[in-house]
CSV table of C-alpha atoms in Angstrom, one decimal:
chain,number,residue,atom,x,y,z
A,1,UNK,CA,19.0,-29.6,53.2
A,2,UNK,CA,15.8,-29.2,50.9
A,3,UNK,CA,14.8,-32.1,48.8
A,4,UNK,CA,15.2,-31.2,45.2
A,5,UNK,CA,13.1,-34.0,44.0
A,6,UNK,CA,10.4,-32.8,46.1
A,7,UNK,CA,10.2,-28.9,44.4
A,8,UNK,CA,6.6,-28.1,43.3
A,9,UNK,CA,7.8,-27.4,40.0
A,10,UNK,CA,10.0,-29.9,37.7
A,11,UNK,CA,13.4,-28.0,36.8
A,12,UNK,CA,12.0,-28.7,33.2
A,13,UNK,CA,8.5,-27.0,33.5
A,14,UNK,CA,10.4,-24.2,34.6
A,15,UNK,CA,12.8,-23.9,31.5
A,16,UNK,CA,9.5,-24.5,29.5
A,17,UNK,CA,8.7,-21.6,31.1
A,18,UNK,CA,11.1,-19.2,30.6
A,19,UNK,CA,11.1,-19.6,26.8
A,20,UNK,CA,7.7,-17.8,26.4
A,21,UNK,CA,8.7,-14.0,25.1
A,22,UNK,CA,7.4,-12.4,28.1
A,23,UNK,CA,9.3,-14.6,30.5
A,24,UNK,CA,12.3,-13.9,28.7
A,25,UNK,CA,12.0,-10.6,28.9
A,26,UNK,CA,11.3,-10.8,32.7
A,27,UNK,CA,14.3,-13.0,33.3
A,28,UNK,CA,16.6,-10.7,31.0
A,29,UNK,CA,15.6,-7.9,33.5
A,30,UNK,CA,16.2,-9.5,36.8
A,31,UNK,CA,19.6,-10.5,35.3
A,32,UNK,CA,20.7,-7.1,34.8
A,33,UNK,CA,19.3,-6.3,38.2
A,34,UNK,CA,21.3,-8.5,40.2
A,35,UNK,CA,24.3,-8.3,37.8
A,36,UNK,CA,24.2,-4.6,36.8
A,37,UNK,CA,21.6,-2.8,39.1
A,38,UNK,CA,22.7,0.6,38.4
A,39,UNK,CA,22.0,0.2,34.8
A,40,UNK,CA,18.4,-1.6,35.1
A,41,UNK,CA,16.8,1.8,35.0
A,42,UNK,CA,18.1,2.9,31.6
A,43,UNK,CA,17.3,-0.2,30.0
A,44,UNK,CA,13.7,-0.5,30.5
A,45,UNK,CA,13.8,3.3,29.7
A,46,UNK,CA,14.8,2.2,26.4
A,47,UNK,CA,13.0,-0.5,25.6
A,48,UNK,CA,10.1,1.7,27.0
A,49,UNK,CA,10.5,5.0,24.8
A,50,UNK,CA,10.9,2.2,21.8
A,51,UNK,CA,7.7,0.5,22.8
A,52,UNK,CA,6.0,3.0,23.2
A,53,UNK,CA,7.3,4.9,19.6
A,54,UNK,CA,6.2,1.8,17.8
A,55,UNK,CA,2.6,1.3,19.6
A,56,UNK,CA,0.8,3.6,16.6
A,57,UNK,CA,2.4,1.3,14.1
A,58,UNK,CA,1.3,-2.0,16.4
A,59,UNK,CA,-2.3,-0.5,16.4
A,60,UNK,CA,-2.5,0.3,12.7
A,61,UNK,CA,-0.8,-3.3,11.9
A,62,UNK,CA,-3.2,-5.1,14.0
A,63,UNK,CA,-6.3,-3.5,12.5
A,64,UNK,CA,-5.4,-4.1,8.8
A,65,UNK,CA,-4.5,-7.6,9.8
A,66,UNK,CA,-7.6,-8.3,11.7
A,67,UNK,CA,-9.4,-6.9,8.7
A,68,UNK,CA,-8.0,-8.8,6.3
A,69,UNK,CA,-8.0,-12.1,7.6
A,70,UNK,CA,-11.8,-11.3,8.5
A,71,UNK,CA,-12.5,-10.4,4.6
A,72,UNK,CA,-11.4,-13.4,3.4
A,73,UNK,CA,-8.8,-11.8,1.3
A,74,UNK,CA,-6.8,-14.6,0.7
A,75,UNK,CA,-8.8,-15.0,-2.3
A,76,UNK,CA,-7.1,-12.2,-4.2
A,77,UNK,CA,-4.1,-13.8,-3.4
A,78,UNK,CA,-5.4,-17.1,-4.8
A,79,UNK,CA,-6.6,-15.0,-8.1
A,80,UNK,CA,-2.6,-14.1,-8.3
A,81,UNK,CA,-1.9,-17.8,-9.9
A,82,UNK,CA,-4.4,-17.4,-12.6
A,83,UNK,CA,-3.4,-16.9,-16.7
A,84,UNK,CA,-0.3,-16.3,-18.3
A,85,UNK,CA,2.6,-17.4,-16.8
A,86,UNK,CA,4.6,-14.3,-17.1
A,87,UNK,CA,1.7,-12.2,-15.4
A,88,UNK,CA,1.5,-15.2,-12.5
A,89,UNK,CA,4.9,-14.0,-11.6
A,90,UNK,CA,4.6,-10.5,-11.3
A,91,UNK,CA,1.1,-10.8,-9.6
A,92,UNK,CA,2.7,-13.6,-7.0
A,93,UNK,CA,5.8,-11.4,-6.2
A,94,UNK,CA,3.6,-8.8,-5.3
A,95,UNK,CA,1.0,-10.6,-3.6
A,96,UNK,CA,3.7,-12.5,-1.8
A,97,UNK,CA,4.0,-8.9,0.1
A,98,UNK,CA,0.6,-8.7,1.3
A,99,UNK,CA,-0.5,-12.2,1.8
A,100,UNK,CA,-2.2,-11.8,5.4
A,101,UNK,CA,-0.5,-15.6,6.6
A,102,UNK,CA,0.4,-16.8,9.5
A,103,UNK,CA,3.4,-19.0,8.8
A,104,UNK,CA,1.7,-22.4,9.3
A,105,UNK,CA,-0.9,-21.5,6.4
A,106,UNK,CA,1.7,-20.4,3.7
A,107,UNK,CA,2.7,-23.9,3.2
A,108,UNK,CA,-0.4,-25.4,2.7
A,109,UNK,CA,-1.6,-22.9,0.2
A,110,UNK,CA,1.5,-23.4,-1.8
A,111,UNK,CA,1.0,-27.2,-1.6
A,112,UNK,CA,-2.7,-27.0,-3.1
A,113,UNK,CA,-1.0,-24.6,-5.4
A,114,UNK,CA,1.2,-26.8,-7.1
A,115,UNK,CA,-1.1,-29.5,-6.3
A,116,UNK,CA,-4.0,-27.7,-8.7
A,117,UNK,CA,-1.6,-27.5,-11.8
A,118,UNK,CA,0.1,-23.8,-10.9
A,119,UNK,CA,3.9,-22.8,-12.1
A,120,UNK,CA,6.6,-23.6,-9.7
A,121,UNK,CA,7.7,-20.4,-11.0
A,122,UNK,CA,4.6,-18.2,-9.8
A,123,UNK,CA,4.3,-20.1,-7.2
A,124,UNK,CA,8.2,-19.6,-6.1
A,125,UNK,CA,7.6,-15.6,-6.5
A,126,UNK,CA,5.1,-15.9,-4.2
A,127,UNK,CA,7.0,-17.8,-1.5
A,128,UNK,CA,10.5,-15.9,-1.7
A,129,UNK,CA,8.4,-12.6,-1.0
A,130,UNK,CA,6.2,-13.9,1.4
A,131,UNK,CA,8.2,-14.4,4.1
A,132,UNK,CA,10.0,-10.9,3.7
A,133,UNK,CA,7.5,-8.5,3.7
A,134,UNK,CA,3.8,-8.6,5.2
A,135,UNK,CA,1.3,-5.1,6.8
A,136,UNK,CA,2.5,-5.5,10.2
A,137,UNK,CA,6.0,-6.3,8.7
A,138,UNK,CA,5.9,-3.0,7.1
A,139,UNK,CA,5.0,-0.5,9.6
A,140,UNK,CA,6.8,-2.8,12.3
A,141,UNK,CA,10.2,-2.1,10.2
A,142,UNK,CA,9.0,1.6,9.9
A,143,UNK,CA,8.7,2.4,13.5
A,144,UNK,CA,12.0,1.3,14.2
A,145,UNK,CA,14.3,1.5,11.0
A,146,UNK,CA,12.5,4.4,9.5
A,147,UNK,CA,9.9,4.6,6.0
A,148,UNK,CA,13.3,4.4,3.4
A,149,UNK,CA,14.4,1.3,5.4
A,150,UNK,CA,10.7,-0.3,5.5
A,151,UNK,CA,10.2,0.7,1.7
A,152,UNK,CA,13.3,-0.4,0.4
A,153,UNK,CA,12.3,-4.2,2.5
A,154,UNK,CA,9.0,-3.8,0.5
A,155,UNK,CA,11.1,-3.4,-3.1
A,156,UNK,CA,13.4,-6.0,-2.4
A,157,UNK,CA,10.3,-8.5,-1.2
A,158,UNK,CA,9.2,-8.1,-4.8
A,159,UNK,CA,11.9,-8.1,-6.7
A,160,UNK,CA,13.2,-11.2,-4.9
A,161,UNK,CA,9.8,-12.8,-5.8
A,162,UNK,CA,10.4,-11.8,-9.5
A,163,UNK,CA,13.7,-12.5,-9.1
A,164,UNK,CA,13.5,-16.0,-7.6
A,165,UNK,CA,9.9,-16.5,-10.4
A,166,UNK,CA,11.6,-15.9,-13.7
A,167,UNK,CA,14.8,-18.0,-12.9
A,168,UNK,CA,13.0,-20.8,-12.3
A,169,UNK,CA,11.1,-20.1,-15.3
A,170,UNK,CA,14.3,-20.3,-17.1
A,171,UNK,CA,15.6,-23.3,-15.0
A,172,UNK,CA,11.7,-25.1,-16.5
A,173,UNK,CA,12.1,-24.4,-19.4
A,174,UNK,CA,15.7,-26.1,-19.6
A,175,UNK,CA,13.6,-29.0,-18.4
A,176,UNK,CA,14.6,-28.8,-14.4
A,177,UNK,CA,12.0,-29.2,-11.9
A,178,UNK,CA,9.4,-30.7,-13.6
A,179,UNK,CA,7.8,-32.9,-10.3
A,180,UNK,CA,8.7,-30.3,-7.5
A,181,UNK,CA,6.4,-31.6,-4.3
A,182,UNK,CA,7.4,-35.3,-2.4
A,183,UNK,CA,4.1,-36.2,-2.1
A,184,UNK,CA,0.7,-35.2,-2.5
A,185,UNK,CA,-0.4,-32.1,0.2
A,186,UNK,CA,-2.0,-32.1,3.3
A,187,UNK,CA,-4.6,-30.2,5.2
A,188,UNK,CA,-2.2,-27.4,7.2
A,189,UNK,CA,-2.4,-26.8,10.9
A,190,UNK,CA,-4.6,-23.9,10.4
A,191,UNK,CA,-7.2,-25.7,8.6
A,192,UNK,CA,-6.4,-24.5,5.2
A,193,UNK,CA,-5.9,-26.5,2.3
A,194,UNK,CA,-6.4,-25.3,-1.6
A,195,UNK,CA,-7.1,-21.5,-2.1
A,196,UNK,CA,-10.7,-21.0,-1.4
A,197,UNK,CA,-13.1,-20.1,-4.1
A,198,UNK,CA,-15.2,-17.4,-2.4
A,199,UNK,CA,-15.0,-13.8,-3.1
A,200,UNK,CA,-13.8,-11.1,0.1
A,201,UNK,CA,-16.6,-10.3,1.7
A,202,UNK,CA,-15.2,-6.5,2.5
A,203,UNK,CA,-18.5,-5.3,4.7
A,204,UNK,CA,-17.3,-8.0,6.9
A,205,UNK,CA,-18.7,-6.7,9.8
A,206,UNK,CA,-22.6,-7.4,8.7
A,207,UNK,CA,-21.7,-11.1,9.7
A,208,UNK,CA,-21.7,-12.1,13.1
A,209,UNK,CA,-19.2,-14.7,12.4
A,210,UNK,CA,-16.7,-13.0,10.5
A,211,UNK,CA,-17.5,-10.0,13.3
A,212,UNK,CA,-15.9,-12.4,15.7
A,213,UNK,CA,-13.3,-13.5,13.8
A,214,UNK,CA,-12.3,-9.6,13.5
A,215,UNK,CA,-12.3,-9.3,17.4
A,216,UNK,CA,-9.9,-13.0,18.0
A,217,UNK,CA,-7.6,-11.7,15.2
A,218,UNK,CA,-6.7,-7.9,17.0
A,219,UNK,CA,-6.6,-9.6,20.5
A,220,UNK,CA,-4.6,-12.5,19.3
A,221,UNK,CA,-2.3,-10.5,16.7
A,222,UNK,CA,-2.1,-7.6,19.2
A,223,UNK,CA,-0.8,-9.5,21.8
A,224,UNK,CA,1.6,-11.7,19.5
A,225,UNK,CA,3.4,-8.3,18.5
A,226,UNK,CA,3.6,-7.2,21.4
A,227,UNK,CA,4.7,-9.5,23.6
A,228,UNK,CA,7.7,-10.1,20.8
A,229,UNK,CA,8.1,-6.4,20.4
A,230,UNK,CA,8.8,-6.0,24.3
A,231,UNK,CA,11.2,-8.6,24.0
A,232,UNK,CA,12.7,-7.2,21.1
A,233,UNK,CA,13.7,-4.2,22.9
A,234,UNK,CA,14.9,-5.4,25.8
A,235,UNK,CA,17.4,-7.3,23.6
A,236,UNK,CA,18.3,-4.2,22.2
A,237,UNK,CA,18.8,-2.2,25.0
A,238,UNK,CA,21.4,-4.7,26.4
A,239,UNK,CA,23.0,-4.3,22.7
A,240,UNK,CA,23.7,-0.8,23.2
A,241,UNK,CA,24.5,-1.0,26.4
A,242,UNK,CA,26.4,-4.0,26.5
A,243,UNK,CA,28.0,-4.7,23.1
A,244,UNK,CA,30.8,-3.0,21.7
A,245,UNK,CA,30.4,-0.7,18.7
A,246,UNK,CA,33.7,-1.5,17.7
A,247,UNK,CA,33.1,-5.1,17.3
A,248,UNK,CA,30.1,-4.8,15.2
A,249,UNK,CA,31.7,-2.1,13.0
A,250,UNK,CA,34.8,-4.9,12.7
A,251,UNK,CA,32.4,-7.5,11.6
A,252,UNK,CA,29.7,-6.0,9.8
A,253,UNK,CA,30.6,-2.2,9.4
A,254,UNK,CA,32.1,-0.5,6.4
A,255,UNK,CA,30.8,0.3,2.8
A,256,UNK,CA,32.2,-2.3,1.0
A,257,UNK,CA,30.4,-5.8,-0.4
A,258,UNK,CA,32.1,-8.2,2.3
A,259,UNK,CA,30.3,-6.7,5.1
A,260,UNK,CA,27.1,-7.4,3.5
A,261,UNK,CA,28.1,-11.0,2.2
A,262,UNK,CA,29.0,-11.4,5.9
A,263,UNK,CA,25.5,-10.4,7.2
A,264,UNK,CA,23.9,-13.0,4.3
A,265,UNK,CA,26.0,-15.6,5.9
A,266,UNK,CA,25.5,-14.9,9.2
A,267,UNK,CA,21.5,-14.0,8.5
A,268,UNK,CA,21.1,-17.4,7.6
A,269,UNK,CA,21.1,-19.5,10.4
A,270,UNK,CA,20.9,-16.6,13.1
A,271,UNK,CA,17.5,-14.7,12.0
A,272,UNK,CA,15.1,-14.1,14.7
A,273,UNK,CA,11.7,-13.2,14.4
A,274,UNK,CA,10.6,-10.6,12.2
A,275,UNK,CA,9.2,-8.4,14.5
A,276,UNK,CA,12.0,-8.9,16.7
A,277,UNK,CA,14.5,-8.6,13.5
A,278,UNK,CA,13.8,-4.7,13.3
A,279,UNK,CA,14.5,-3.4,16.4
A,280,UNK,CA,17.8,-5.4,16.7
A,281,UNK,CA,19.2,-4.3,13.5
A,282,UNK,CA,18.4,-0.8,14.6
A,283,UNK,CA,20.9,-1.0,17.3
A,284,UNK,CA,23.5,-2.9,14.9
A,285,UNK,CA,23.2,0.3,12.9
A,286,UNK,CA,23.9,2.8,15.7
A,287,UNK,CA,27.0,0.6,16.9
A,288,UNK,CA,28.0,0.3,13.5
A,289,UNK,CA,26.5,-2.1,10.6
A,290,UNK,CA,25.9,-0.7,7.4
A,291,UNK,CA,22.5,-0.5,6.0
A,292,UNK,CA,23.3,-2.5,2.8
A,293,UNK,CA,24.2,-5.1,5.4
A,294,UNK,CA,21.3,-5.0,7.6
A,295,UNK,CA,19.2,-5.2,4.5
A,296,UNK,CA,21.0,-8.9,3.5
A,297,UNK,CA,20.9,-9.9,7.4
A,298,UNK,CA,17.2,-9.5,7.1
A,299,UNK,CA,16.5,-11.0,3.5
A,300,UNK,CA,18.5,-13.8,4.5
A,301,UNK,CA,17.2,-14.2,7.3
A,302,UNK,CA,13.4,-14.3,6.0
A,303,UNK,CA,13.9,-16.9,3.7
A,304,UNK,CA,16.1,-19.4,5.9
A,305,UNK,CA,14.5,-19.2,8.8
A,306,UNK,CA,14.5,-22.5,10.2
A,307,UNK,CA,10.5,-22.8,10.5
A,308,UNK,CA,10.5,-21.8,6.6
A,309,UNK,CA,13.4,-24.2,5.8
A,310,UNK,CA,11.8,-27.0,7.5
A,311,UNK,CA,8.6,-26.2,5.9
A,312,UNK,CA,10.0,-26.2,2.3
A,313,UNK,CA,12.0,-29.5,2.8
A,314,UNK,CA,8.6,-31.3,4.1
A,315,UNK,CA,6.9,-30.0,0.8
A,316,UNK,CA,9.4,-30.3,-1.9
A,317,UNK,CA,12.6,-32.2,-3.6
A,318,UNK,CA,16.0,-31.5,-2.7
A,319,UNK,CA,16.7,-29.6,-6.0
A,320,UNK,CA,14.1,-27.8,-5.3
A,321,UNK,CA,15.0,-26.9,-2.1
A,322,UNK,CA,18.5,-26.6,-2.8
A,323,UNK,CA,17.5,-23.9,-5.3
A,324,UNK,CA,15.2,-21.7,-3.1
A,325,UNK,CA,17.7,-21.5,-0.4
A,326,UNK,CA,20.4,-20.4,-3.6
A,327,UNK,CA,17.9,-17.5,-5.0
A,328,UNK,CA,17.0,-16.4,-1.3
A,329,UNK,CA,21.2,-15.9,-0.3
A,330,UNK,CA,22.0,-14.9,-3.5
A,331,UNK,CA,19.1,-12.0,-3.8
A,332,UNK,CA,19.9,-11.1,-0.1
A,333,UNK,CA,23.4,-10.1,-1.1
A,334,UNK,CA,22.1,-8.2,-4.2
A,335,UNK,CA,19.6,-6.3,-2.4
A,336,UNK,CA,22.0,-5.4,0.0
A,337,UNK,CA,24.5,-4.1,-2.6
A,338,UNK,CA,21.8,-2.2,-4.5
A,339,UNK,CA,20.7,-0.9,-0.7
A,340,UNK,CA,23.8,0.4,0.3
A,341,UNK,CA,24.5,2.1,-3.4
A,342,UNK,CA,21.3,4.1,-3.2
């Protein structure tokens, strides 16, 4: 009998393994081949064709992201959090939507935010809509939901922002929240502290550096969607092949308001990534889910994810946390409702 303790590979380095998206994928495969062999051929036809549909929206995402990060155009985000209060909000809800972030520099940028003086109510537009909507986001969601899904994402990222932005203007000015961070910020993982001060430099590729920048962006970003797009289909495949439509229709189907409190709820603590979120919620709605529902499962799911709930507890108080998480369920179900009615 083999020596276990003697394998060339710890059981745990393998499980590390598998939890890359591309290993999961692979391992989702071979599980359908040796447990249902005579369907493996359909499902990577599926997840394929789907693949293959979204790769002009992956291409397009990946160049405006590369180009943004490239032009420095954080700064007109930055330049959202400057004047009136009133126009802070509106600018921040929008911006939120086209903030070109990776999740580890959101919270640093809000922390030098507050940190430099701004409203906690601009400053809360900007985070509600952040996480919802972004380019890739966008076209991501249109490739596989279709444009009236992807737009009405884009509305709702907005008004969620205003949404979330005025009532805790209100909230202020009934004298709540008027120390919102724990503790002074720190530098984020991606390097980024306070907004910077320099303009976009939009002929970005005159500059060798940001020219390289450009190239690491598309090759990085290009391979991040894919690799979670390729998953994402897979998973989707074995939902229509595998889950019954009936049960989704039971828990999640129908016209009325409980099947899309029920997809808030669940959104909540379930939400995968979004770029994985579309595709999945595309084969809900062909087995069933209602699109007011799908829209609350995925504006739910964008604000309590649990990298952007741990995120916002690190940064601020409990009230303040308590109340972000309140405005992100509570404008989930709404946009749902207002979804489904249009």
């Amino acid at each position: 009998m083999a020596d276990l303790t003697q394998a060339p590979r710890p059981i745990g380095l393998v499980l590390r393994g598998i939890k890359t998206p591309w290993a999961l994928s692979v391992a989702i495969l071979l599980a359908v081949a040796v447990l249902d062999p005579a369907n493996l051929g359909e499902v990577i036809r599926f997840a394929g064709a789907a693949l293959l549909h979204t790769g002009r929206y992956i291409l397009f995402a990946v160049l405006l992201l590369s180009y943004l990060k490239a032009t420095g155009a954080e700064v007109m985000v930055a330049r959202a959090f400057e004047g009136r209060e009133v126009r802070m909000i509106f600018l921040a809800a929008v911006f939120g939507g086209l903030a070109p972030f990776c999740s580890c520099e959101v919270i640093p940028f809000i922390a030098g935010l507050l940190a430099l003086g701004a409203p906690l109510s601009a400053v809360m537009a900007f985070w509600l809509a952040s996480p919802l909507i972004d380019p890739p986001t966008l076209l991501i969601t249109a490739g596989a939901l279709g444009w009236p899904f992807a737009i009405g994402k884009a509305v709702a990222a907005v008004a969620l922002g205003l949404f979330g932005g005025f009532a805790i203007k209100a909230l202020r000015g009934a004298g709540a929240f008027a120390s919102p961070l724990k503790q002074a910020p720190r530098r984020g993982c991606c390097g980024c502290g306070t907004p910077k001060a320099t303009a976009p430099v939009w002929a970005f590729w005159q500059d060798p550096a940001r020219r390289s920048q450009f190239r690491q962006e598309f090759v990085s970003n290009g391979l991040f969607l894919v690799k979670w797009l390729t998953l994402a289909y897979v998973l989707e495949a074995l939902l229509v092949s595998y889950v019954p439509a009936d049960l989704i229709a039971t828990v999640v189907g129908g016209e009325g308001v409980l099947p899309i409190v029920t997809a808030a709820l669940v959104g909540m603590p379930a939400y995968l990534n979004s770029y994985v979120a579309p595709p999945l919620l595309a084969g809900l709605m062909d087995q069933g889910m209602s699109a007011g529902a799908a829209m609350a499962f995925m504006v739910a799911g964008a604000v309590s994810s649990i990298p952007a709930m741990a995120a916002v507890w690190s940064l601020v108080k409990p009230q303040v946390f308590a109340t972000y998480l309140a405005l992100g369920i509570t404008g989930a179900i709404l946009s749902g409702i207002l979804f489904q009615m249009i």
